[in-house]
CSV table of C-alpha atoms and ligand atoms in Angstrom, one decimal:
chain,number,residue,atom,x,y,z
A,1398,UNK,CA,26.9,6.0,14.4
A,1399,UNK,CA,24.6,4.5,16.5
A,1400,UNK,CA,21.6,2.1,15.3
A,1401,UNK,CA,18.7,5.1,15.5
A,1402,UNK,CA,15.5,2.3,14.5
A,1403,UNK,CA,14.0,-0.3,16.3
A,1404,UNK,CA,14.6,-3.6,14.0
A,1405,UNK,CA,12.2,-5.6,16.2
A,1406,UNK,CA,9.3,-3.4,14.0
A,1407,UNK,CA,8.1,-5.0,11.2
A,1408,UNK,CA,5.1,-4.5,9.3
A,1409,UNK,CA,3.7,-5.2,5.7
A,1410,UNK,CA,3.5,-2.2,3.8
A,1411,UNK,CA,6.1,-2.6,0.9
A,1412,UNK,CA,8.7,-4.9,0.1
A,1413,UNK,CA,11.5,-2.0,0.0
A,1414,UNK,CA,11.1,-1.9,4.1
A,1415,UNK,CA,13.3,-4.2,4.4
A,1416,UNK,CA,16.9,-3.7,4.3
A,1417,UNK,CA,19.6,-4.9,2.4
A,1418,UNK,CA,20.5,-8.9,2.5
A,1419,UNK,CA,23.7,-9.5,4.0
A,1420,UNK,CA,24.9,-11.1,0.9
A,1421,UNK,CA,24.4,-8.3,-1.3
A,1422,UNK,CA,26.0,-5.8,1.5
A,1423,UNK,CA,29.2,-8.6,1.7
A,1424,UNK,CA,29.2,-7.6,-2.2
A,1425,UNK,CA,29.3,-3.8,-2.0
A,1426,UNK,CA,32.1,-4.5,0.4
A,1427,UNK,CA,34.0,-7.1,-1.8
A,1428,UNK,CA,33.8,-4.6,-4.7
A,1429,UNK,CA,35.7,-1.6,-2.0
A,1430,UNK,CA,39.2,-0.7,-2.8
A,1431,UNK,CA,41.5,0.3,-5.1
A,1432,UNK,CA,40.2,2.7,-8.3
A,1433,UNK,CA,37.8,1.2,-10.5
A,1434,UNK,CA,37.3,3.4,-13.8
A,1435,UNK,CA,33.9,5.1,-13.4
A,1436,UNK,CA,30.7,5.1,-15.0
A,1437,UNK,CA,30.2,1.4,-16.2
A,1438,UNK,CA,33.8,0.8,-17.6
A,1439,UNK,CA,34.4,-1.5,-14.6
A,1440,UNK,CA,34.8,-5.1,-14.0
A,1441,UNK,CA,31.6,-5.6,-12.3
A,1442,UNK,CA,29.5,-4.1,-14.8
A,1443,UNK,CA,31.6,-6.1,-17.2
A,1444,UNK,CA,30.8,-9.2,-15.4
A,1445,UNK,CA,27.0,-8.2,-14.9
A,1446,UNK,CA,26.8,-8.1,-18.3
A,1447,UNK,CA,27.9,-11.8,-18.6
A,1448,UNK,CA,25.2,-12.6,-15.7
A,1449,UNK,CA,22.4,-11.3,-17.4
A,1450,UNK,CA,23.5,-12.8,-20.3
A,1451,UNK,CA,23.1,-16.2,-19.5
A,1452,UNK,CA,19.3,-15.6,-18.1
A,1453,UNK,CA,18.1,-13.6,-20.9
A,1454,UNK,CA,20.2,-14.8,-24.2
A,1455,UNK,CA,23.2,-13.7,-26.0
A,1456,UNK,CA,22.1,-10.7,-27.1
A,1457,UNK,CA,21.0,-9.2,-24.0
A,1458,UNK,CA,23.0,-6.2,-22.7
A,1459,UNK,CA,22.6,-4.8,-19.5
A,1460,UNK,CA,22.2,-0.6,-18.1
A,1461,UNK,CA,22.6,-0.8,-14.2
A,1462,UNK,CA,20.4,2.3,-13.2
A,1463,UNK,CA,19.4,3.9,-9.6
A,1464,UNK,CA,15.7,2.7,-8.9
A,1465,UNK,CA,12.8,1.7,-10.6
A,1466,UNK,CA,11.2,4.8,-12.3
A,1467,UNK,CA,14.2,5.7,-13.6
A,1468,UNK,CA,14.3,2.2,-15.6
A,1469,UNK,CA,11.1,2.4,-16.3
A,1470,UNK,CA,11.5,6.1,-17.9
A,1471,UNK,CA,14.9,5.2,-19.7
A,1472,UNK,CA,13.4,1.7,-21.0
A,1473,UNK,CA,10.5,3.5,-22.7
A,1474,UNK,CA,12.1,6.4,-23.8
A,1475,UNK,CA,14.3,4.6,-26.0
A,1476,UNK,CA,11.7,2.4,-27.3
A,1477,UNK,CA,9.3,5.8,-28.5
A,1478,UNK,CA,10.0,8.7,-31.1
A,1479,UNK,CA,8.8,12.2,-29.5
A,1480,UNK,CA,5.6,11.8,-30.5
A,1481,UNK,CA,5.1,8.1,-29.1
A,1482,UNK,CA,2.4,6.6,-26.7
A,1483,UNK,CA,2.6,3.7,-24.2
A,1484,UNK,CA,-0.3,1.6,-24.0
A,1485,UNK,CA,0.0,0.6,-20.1
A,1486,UNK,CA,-2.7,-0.7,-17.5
A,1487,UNK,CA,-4.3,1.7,-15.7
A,1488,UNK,CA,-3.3,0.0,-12.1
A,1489,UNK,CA,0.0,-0.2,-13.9
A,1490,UNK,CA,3.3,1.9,-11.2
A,1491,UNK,CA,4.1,3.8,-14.4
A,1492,UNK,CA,0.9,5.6,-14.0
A,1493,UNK,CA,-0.1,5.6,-10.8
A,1494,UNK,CA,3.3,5.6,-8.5
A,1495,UNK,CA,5.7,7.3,-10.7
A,1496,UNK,CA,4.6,11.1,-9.7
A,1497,UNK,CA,3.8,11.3,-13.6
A,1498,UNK,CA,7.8,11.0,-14.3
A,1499,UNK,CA,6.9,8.9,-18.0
A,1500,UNK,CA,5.2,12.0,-18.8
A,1501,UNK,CA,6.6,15.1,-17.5
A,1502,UNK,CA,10.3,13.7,-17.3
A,1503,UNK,CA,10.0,10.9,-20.7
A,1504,UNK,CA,8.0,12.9,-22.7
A,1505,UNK,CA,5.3,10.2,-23.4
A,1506,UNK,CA,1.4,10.1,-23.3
A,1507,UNK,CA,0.5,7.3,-21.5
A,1508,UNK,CA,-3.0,5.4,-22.5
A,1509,UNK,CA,-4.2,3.7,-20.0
A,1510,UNK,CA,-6.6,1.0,-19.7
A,1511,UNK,CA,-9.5,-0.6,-17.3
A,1512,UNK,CA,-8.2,-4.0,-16.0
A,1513,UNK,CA,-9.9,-6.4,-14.0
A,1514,UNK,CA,-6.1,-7.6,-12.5
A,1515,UNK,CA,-3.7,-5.6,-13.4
A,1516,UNK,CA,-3.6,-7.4,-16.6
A,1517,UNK,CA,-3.2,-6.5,-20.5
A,1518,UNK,CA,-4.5,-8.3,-22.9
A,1519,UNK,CA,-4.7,-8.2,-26.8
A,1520,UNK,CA,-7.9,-6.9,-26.9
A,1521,UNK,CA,-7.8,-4.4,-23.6
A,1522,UNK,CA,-4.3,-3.0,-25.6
A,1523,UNK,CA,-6.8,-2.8,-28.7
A,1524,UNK,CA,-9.0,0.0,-26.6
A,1525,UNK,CA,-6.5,2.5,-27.2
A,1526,UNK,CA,-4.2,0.8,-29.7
A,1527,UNK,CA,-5.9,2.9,-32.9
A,1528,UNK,CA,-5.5,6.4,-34.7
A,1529,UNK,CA,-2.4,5.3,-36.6
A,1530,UNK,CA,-1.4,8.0,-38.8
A,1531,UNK,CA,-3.9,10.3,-37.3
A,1532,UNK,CA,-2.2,13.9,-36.5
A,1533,UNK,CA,-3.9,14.3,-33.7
A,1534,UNK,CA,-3.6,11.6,-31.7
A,1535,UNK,CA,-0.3,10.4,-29.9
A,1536,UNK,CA,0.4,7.5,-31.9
A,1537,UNK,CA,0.5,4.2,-29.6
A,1538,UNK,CA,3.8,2.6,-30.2
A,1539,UNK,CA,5.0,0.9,-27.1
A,1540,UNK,CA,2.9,-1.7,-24.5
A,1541,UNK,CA,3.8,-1.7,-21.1
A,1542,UNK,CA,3.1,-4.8,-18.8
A,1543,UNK,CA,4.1,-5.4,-15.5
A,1544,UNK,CA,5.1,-8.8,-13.8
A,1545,UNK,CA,4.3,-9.6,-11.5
A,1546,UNK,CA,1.5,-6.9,-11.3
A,1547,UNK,CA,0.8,-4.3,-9.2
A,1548,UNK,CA,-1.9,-6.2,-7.7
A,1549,UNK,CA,-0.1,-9.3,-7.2
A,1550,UNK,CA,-1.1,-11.4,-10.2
A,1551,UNK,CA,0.7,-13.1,-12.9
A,1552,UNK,CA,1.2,-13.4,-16.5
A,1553,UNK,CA,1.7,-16.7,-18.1
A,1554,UNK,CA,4.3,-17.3,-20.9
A,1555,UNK,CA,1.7,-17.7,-23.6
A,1556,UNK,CA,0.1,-14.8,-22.3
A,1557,UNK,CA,3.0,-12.1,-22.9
A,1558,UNK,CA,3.9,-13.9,-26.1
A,1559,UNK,CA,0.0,-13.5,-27.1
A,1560,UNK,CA,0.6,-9.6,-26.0
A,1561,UNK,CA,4.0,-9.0,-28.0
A,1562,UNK,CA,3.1,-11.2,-31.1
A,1563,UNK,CA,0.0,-8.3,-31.1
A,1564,UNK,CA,1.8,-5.7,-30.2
A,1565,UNK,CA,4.1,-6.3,-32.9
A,1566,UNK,CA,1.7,-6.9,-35.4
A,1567,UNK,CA,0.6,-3.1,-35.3
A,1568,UNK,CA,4.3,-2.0,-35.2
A,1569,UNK,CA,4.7,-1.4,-31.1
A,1570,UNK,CA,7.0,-2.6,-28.6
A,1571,UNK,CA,6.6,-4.5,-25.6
A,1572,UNK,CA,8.2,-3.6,-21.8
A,1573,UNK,CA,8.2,-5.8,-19.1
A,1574,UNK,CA,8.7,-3.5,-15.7
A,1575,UNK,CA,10.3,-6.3,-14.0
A,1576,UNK,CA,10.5,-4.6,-10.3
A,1577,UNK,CA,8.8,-7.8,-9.1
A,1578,UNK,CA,10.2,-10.2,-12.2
A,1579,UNK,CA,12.0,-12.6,-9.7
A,1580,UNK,CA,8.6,-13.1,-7.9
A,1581,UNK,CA,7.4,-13.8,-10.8
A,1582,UNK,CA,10.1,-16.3,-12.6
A,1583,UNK,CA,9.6,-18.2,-8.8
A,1584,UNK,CA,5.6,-18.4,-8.7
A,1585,UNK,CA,5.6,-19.8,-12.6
A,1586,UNK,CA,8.9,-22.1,-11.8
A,1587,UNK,CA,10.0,-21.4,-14.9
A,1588,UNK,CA,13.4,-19.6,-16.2
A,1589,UNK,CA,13.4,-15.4,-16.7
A,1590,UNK,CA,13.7,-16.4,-20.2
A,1591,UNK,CA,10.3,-18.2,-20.8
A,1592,UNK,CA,8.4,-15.6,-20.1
A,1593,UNK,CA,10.5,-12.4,-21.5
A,1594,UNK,CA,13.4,-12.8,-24.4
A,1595,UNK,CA,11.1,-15.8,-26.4
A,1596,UNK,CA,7.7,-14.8,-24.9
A,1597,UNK,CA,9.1,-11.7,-27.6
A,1598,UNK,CA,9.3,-8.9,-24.7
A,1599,UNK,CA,11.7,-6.0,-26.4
A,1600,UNK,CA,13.3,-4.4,-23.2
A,1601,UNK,CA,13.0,-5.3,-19.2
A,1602,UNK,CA,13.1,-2.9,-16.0
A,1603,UNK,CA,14.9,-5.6,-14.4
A,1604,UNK,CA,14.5,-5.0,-10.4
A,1605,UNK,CA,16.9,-5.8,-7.7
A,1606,UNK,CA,15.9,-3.3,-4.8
A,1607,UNK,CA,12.6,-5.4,-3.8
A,1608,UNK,CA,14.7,-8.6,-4.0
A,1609,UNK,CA,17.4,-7.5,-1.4
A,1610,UNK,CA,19.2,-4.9,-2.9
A,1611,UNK,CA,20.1,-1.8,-1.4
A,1612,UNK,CA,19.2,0.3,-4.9
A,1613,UNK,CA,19.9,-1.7,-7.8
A,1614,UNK,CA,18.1,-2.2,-11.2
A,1615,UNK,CA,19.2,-2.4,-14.7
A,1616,UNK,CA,17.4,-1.9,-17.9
A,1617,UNK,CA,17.9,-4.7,-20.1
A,1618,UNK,CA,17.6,-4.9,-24.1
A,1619,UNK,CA,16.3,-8.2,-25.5
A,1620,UNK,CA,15.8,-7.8,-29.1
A,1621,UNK,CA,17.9,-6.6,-31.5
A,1622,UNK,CA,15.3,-3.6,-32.2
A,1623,UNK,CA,15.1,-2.2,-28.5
A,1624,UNK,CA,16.9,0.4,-26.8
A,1625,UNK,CA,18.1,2.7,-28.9
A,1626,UNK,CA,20.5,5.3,-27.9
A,1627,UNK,CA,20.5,4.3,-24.4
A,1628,UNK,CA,23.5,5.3,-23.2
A,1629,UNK,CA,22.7,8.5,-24.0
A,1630,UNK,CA,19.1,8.7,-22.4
A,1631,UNK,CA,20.5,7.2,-18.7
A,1632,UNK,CA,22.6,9.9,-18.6
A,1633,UNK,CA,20.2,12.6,-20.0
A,1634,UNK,CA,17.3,10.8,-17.5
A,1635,UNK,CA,20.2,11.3,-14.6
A,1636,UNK,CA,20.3,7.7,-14.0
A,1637,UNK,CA,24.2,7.3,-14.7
A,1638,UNK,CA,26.0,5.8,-12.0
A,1639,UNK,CA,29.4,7.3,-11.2
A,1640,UNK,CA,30.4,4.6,-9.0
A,1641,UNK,CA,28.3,2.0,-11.1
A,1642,UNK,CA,30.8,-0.9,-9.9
A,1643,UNK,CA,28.6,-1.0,-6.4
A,1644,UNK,CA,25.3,-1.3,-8.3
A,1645,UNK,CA,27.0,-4.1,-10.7
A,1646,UNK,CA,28.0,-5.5,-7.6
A,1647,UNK,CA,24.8,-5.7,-6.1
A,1648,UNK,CA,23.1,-7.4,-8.9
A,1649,UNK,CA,26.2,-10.0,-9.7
A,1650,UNK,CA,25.2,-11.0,-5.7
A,1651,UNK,CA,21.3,-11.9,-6.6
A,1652,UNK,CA,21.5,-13.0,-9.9
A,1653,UNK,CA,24.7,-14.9,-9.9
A,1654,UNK,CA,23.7,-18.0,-8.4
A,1655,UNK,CA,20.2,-18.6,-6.7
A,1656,UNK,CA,20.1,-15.8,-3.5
A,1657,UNK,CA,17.5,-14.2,-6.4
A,1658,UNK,CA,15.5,-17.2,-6.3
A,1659,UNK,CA,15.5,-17.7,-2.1
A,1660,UNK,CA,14.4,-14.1,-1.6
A,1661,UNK,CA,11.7,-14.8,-4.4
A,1662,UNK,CA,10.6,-17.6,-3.0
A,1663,UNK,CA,11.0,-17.0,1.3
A,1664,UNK,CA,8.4,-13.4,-0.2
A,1665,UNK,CA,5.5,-15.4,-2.2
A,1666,UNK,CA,5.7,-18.3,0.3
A,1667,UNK,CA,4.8,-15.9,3.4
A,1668,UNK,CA,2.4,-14.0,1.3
A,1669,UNK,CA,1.0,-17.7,0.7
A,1670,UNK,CA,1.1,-18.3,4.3
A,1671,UNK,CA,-0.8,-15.1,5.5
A,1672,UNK,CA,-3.3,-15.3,3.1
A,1673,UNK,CA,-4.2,-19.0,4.2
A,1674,UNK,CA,-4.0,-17.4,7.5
A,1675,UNK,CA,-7.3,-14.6,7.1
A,1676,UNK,CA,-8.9,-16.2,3.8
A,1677,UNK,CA,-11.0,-17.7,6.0
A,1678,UNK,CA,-12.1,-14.9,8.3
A,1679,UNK,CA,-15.1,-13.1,8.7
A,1680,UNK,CA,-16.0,-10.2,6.9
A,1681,UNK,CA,-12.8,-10.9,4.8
A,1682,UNK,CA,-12.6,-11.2,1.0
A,1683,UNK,CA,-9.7,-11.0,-1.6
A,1684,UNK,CA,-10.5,-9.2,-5.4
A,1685,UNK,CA,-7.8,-10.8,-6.8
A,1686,UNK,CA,-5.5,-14.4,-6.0
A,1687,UNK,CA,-2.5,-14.3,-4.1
A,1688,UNK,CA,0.4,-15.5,-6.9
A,1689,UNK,CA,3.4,-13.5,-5.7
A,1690,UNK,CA,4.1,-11.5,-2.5
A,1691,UNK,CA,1.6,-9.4,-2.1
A,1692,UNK,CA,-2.1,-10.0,-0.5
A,1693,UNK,CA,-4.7,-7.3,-1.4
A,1694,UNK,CA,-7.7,-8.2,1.2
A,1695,UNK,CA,-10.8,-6.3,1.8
A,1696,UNK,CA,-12.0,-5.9,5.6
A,1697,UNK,CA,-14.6,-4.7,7.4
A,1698,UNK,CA,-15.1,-1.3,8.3
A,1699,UNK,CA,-12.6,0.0,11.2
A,1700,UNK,CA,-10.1,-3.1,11.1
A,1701,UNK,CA,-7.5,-1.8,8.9
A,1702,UNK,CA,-6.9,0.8,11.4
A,1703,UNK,CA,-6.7,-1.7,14.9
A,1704,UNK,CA,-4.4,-3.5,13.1
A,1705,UNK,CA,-2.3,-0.5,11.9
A,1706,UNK,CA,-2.0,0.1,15.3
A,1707,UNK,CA,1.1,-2.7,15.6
A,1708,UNK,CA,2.0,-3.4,12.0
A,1709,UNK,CA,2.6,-1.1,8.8
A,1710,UNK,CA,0.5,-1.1,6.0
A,1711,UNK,CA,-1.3,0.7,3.4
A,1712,UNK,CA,-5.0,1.4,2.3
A,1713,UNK,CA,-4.9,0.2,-1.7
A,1714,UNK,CA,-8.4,1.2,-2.5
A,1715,UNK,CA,-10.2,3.1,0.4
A,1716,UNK,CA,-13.3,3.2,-0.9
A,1717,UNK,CA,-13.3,-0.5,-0.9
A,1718,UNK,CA,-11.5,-1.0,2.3
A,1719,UNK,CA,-9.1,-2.5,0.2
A,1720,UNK,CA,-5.2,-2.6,1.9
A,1721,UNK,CA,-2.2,-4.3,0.4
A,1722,UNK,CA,0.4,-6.4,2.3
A,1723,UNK,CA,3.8,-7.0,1.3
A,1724,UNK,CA,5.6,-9.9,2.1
A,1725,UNK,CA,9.4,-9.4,1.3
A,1726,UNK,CA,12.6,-11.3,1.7
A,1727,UNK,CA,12.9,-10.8,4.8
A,1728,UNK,CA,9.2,-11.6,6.2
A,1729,UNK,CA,9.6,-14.2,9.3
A,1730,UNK,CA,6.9,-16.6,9.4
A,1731,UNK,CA,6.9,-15.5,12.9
A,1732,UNK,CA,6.0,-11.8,11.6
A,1733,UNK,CA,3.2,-13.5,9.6
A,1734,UNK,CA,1.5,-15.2,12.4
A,1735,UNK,CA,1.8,-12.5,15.0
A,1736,UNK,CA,-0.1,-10.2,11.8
A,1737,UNK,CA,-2.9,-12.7,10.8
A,1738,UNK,CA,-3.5,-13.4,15.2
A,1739,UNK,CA,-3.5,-9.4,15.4
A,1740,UNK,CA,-6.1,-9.4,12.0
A,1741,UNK,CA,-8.2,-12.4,13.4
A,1742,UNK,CA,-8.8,-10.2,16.8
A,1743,UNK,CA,-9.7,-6.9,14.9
A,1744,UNK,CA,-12.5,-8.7,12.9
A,1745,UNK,CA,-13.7,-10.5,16.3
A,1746,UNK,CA,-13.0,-13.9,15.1
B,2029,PLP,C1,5.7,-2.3,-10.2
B,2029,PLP,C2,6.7,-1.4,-9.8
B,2029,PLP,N1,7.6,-0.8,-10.7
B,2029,PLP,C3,8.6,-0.1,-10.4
B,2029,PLP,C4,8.9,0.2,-9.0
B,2029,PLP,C5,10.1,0.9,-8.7
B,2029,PLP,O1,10.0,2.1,-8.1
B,2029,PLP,P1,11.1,2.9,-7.5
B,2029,PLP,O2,11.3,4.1,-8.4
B,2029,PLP,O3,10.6,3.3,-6.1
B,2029,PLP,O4,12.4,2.1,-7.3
B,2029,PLP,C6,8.0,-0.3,-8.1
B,2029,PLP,C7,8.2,0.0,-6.6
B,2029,PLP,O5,7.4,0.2,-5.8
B,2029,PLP,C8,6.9,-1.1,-8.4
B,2029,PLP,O6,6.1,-1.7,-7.5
């Protein structure tokens, strides 16, 4: 086969442009040959489990899955009876990006809420945390954060132990969709465990693809009470592996040793570079501060599209000229510069 895409083009639209880290490739590889017995009962998965294990605690287990949705749909799933709700941010991917899969493939009502970040908070969860016992309403028993958000901001420790010590209060669960969870662990410096298994989250959406995989995640239990029958729903939600030893592999190659924490770091470092590089720009503003990879600007009318000209990207909010950029593992700071010089001429600075 020949190479059929020009890997000089780079642009900033989504951290799953890039490809697949060499390491992680070298991985898929080094788990090749032989017979491996299928579906999980393999020594990769096996070892995964012990990986994952010493970031989150003892009692975490591990569900390699194929992409992010799916985790997202398999986590939650197990966390609701058939007549559960999942109290999620409006801006959250489960509502927005997931093609309404929670709903039409989980089962769930989602109840969303108005954020100003991309953030829950005890009281914003208390908007539609009510009508317990109530027939007629789908009864809220699961919250659903994302970290780092879909807008690029954080959530402190305190501030997810705050949301679960709430959220269990009025009998829900919490879920971390973790897509972005190593960007996250890097921008707080502070271990996965701070800020999920004794911040009280119940079960993770722990991502790999955005990190350098080539389609890896895993759902991960983290309290004794979460994930219920999941075996059962990956399969049922058609997010069983066959050959799960390759997606094992995968995440044994990030999380391991510290390839998780380079990625992170190399991503939110050039996002921190090209947003240093327009902050200052005419016409330029930002809604929200730039604490992982991604830089959501606002420009003035008709630059988005010079600059789309050379570089990928996409509108966020149109009717704020809002567009999001997406630094990612691979992101040269020679690819930032050449984007901010190309910004800095569309706005006629
Ligand atoms: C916050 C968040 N969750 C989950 C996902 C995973 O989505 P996918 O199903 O494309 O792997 C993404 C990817 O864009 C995301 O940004």
């Amino acid at each position: 086969m020949q190479t059929l895409h020009d890997p000089a083009r780079r642009g900033f639209a989504s951290d799953n442009y890039s490809g697949v880290h060499p390491e992680v490739l070298a991985a898929i590889v080094q788990a090749n040959g032989g017979h491996q017995t299928a579906y999980g009962a393999d020594d990769y998965t096996a070892r995964l489990q012990q990986v994952v294990r010493g970031h989150f605690g003892e009692q975490a287990e591990a569900f390699p899955v194929f992409n992010g949705t799916g985790a997202n749909v398999v986590a939650l799933q197990s966390l609701l009876p058939r007549w559960g709700a999942v109290v999620a941010a409006r801006s959250a991917h489960i509502n927005v990006d997931e093609g309404g899969a929670p709903e039409r493939v989980g089962g769930m009502k989602l109840l969303t809420v108005e954020t100003p970040d991309g953030k829950l908070t005890p009281e914003l969860i208390d908007r539609e945390a009510w009508g317990y016992g109530d027939e007629h309403r789908a009864q809220p028993l699961a919250v659903s954060i994302t970290q780092s958000t879909e807008l690029g901001t954080l959530y402190t420790p305190d501030e997810i132990a705050a949301i679960a010590e709430h959220a269990h209060a009025k009998g829900m669960l919490l879920h971390v969709d973790g897509a972005r969870l190593a960007n996250a662990a890097v921008a707080l410096d502070a271990p996965f465990r701070a800020f999920t298994t004794d911040a009280g989250v119940d079960i993770l959406s722990l991502g790999g693809t955005k990190n350098g995989a080539m389609g890896a995640e895993a759902v991960v239990t983290l309290s004794p009470g979460a994930g219920e029958g999941l075996v059962y729903l990956r399969k049922l939600n058609m997010q069983l592996a066959s050959k799960m030893r390759f997606i094992s592999a995968q995440l044994i190659a990030l999380f391991e040793g510290e390839l998780w924490h380079e990625n992170a770091a190399h991503a939110n470092a050039m996002a921190a570079r090209l947003r240093a590089a327009v902050e200052q720009l005419p016409g330029v503003s930002f809604a929200y501060p730039t604490q992982s990879n991604g830089v959501f600007a606002r420009l003035p009318e008709g630059v988005a599209d010079r600059v789309r000209d050379a570089f990928f990207f996409y509108d966020w909010d149109a009717s704020a000229r809002e567009v999001r950029w997406m630094c990612t593992w691979d992101t040269a700071e020679a690819d930032v510069d050449a984007f901010a010089a190309a910004v800095r001429e569309a706005v006629g600075a």
